[in-house]
Tab-separated table of C-alpha atoms in Angstrom:
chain	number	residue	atom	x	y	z
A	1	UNK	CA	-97.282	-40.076	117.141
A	2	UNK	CA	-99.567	-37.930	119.275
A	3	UNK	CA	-100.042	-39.297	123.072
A	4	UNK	CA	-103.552	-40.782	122.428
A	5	UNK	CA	-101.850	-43.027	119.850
A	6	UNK	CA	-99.889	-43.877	121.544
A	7	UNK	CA	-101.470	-44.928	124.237
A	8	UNK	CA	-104.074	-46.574	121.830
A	9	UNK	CA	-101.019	-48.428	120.479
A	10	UNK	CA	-99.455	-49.796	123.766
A	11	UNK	CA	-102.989	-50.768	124.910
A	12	UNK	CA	-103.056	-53.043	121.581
A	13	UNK	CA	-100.416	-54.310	121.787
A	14	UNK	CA	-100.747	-55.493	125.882
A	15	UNK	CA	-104.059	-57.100	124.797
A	16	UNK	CA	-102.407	-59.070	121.697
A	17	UNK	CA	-99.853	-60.108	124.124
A	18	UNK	CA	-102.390	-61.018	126.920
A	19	UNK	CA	-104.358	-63.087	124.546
A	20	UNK	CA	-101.665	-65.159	123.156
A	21	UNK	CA	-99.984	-65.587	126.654
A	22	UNK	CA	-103.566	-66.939	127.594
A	23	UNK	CA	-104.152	-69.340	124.326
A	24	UNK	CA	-100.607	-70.330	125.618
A	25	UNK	CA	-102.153	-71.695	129.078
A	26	UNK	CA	-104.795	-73.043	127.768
A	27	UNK	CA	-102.573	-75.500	125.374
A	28	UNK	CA	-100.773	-75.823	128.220
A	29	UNK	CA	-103.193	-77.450	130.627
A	30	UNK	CA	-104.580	-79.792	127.387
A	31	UNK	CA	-100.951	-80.494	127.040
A	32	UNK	CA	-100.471	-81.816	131.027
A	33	UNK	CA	-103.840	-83.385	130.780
A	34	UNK	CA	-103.074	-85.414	127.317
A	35	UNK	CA	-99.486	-86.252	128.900
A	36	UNK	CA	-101.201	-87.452	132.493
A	37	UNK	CA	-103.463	-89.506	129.959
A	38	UNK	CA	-100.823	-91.589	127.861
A	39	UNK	CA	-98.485	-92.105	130.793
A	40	UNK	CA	-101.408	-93.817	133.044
A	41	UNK	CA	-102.454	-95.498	129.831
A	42	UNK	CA	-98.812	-96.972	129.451
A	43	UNK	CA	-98.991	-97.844	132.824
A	44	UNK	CA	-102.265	-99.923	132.208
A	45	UNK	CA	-101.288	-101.245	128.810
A	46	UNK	CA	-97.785	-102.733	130.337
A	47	UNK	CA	-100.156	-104.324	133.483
A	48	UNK	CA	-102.283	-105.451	130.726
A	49	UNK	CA	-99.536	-107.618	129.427
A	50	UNK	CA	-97.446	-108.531	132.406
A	51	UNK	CA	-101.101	-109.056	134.438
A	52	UNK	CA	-99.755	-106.677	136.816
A	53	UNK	CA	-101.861	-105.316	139.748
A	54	UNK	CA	-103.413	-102.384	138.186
A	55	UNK	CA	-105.028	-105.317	135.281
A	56	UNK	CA	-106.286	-107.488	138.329
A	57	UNK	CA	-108.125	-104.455	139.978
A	58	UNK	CA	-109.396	-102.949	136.472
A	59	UNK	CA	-110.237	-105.696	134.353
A	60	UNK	CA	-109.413	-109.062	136.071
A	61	UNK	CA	-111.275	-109.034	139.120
A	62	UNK	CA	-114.657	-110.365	140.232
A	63	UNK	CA	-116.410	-106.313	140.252
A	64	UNK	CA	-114.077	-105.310	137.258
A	65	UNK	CA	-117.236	-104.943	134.978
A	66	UNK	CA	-118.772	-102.538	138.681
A	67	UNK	CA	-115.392	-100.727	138.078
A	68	UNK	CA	-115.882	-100.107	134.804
A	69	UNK	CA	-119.253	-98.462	134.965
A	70	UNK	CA	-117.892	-96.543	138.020
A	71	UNK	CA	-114.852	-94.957	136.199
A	72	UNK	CA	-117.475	-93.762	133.012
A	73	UNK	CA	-120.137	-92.248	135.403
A	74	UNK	CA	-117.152	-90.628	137.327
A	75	UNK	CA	-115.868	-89.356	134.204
A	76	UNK	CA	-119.491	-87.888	133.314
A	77	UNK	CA	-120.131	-86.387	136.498
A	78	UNK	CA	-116.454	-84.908	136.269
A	79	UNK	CA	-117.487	-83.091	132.723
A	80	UNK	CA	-120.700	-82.145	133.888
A	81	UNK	CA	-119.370	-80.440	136.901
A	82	UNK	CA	-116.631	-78.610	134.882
A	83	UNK	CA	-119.513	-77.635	132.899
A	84	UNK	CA	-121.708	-76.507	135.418
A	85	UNK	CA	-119.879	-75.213	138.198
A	86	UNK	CA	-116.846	-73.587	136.238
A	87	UNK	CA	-117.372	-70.497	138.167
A	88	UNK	CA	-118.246	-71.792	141.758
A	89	UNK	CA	-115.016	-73.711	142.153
A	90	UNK	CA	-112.195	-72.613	142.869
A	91	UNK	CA	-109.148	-72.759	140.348
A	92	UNK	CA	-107.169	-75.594	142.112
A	93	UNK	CA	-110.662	-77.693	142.925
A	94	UNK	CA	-111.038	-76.950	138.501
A	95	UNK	CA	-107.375	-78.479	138.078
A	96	UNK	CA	-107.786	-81.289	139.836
A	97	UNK	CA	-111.273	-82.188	138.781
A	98	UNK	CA	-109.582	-82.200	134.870
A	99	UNK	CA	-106.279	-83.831	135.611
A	100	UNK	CA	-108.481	-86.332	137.396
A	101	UNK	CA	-110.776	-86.983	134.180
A	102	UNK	CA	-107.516	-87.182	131.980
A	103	UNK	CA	-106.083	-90.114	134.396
A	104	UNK	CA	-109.142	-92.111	134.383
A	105	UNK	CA	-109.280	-91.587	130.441
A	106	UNK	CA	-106.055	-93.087	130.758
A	107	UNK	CA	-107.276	-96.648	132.224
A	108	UNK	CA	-109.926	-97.126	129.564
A	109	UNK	CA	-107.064	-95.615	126.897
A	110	UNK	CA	-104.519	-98.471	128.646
A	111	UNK	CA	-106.534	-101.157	126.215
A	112	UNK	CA	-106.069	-99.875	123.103
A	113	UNK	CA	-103.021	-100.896	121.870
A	114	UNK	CA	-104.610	-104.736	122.548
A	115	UNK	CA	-107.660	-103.832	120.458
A	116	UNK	CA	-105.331	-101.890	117.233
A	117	UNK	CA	-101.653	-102.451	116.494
A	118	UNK	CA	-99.269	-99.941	118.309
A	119	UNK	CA	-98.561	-98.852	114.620
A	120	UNK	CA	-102.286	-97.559	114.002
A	121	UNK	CA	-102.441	-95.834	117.740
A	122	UNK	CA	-99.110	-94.288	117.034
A	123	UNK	CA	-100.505	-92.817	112.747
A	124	UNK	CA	-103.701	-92.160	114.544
A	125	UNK	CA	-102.314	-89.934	116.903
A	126	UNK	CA	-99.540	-88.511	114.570
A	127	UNK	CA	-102.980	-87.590	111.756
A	128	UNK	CA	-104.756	-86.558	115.028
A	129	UNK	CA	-102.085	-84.212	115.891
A	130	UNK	CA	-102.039	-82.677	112.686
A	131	UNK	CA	-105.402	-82.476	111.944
A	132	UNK	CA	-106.488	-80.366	115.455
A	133	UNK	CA	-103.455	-78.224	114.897
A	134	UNK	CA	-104.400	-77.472	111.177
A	135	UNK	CA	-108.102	-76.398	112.787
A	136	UNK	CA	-106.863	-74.495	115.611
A	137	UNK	CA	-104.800	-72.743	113.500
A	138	UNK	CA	-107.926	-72.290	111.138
A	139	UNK	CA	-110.299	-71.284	113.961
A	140	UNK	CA	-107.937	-68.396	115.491
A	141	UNK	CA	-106.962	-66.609	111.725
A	142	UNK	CA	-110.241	-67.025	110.260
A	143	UNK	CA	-112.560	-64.013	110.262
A	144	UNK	CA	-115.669	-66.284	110.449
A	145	UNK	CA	-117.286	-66.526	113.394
A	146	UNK	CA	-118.302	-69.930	113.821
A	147	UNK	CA	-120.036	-69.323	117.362
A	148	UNK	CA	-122.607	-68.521	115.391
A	149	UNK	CA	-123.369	-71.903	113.915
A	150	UNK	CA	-122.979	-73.379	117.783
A	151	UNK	CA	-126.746	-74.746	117.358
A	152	UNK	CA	-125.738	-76.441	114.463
A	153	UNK	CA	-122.707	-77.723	115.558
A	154	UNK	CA	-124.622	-78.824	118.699
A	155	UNK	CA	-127.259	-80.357	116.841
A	156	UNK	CA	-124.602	-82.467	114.564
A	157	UNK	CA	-123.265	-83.779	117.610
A	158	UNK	CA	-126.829	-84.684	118.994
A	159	UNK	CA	-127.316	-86.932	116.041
A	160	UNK	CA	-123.963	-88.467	116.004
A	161	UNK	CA	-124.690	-89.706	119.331
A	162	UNK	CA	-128.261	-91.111	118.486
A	163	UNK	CA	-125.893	-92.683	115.145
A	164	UNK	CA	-123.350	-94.474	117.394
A	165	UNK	CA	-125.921	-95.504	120.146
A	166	UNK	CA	-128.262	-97.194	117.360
A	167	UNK	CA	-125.328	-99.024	116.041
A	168	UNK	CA	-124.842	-100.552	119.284
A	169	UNK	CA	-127.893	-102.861	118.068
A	170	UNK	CA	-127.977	-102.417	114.298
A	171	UNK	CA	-124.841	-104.443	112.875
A	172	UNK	CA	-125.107	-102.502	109.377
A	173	UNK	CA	-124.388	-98.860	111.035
A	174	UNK	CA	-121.432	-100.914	113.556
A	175	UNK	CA	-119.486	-101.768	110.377
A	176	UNK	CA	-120.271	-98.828	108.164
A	177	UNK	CA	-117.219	-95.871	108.758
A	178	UNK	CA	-119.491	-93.265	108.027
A	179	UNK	CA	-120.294	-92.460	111.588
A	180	UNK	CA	-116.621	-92.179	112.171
A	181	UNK	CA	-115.733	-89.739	109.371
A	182	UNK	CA	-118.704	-87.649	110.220
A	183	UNK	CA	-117.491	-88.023	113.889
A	184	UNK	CA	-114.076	-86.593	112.926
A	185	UNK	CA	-115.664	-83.905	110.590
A	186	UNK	CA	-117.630	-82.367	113.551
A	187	UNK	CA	-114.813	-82.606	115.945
A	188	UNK	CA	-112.426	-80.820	113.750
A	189	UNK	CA	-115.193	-77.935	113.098
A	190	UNK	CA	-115.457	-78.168	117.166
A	191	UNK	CA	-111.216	-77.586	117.496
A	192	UNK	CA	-111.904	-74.433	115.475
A	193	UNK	CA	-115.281	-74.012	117.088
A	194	UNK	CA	-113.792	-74.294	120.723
A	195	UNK	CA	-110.575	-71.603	119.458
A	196	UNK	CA	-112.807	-68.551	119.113
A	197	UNK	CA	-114.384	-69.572	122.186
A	198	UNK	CA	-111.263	-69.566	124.166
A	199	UNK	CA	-110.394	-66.069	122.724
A	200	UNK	CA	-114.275	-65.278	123.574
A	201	UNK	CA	-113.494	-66.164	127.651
A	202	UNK	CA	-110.011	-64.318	127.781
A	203	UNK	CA	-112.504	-60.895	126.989
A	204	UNK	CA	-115.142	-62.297	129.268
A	205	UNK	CA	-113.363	-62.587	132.356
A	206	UNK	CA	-114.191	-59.718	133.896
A	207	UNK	CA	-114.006	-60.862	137.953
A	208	UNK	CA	-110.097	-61.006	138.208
A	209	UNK	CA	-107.070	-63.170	137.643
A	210	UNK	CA	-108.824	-66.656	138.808
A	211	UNK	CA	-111.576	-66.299	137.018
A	212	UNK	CA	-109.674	-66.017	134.028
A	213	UNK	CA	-107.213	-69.122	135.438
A	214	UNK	CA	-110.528	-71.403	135.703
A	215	UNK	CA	-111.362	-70.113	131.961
A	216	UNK	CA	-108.627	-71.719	130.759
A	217	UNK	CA	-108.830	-74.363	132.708
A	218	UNK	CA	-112.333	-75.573	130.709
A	219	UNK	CA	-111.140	-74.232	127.498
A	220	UNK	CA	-108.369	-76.637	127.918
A	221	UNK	CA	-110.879	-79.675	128.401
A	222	UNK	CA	-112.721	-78.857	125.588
A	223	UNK	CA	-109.671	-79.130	123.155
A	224	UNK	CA	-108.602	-82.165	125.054
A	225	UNK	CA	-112.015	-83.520	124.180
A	226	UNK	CA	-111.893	-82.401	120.509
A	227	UNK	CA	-108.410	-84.312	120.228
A	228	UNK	CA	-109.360	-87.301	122.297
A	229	UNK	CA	-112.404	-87.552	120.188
A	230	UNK	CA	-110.814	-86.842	116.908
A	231	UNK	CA	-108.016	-89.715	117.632
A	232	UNK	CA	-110.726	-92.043	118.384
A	233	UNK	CA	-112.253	-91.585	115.122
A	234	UNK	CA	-109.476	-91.563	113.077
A	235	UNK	CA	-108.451	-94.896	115.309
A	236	UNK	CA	-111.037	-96.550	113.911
A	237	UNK	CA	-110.761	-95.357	110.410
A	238	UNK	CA	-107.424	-96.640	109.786
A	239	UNK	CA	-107.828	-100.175	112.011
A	240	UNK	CA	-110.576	-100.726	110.097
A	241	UNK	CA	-108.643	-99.960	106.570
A	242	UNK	CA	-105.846	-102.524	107.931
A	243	UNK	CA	-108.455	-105.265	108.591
A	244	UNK	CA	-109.459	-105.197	105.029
């Protein structure tokens, strides 16, 4: 093998190596932020039921409903600012802004096992599991390159949010499942979606190490929000079957 193979070959394989260690901190993170998320969630769900402190502050006190708007527009502002500012912030201010939105997705997530059986939660999140692996998976081995179609995929999820905000008020779309399955179809094309993305930033980052850290960082909340989402859905899907 002549030197310029060589060297061609080494370089390769660094970058193969570099890439996977990266898709490896970006699971990472999603993994600590889904973790943070059940284990303040437990903590809620077993106030809940004992009517502990944390249930009198959240959901028992005179301003609980004032809390409860406060902990969703906290949680926007906390995407949006991910979002927005993912470059200007530094990679510890990034951290903490996620972990922070994974906690308080834990004290709305603490009253789910009161609204579904802990049965359902626990098949929802086992089908969950397996269906955002089985994309991500998909997403990184396919040679399709879905970040094409991000209009389209932006536009489904446009109209699945005008769907679940008009059956707030119409009773036929509140009962009707298709807005979940079509929910959980264009969250599983958004796992693969959000893969080939995450490879996309590891070649992007071109301004050093943090850069690359912060990156990750968002890549991980957008696969945390793919699962969340997809869990949701599929939380529905199968309460609803066991109603029946």
């Amino acid at each position: 093998m002549s030197e310029f193979d060589r060297q061609n070959y080494y370089g390769t394989y660094n970058e193969e190596a570099g890439l996977k260690a990266y898709i490896t901190k970006v699971f990472t993170y999603m993994g600590v932020g889904l973790t943070i998320t059940a284990a303040v969630a437990y903590l809620i769900f077993h106030s809940l039921i004992t009517r502990g402190t944390l249930a009198r502050i959240f959901f028992f006190s005179e301003s609980a409903i004032y809390i409860q708007i406060g902990l969703l527009i906290t949680q926007i502002v906390l995407v949006l600012s991910l979002n927005a500012a993912i470059r200007h912030l530094s990679k510890g201010v990034c951290t903490a802004l996620f972990f922070a939105y994974a906690a308080l997705t834990g004290i709305t997530f603490g009253v789910i096992p009161l609204a579904y059986e802990v049965g359902t939660v626990f098949q929802a999140f086992i089908f969950a599991a397996i269906l955002f692996v089985s994309c991500a998976v998909i997403g990184h081995v396919t040679n399709v390159d879905l970040t094409k179609y991000s209009g389209i995929l932006f536009g489904g999820l446009v109209a699945l949010l005008i769907a679940s905000i008009a059956s707030i008020f119409i009773p036929v779309l509140r009962n009707n499942l298709l807005i979940a399955y079509l929910g959980l179809f264009i969250f599983m094309i958004y796992t693969a979606f959000d893969i080939q993305r995450i490879k996309q930033f590891y070649y992007m980052a071109v301004n050093g190490e943090e850069e690359r850290e912060k990156l990750a960082i968002y890549g991980a909340l957008q696969l945390y929000l793919d699962f969340v989402n997809m869990f949701l859905y599929l939380l529905r899907i199968l309460g609803s079957r066991r109603r029946r």
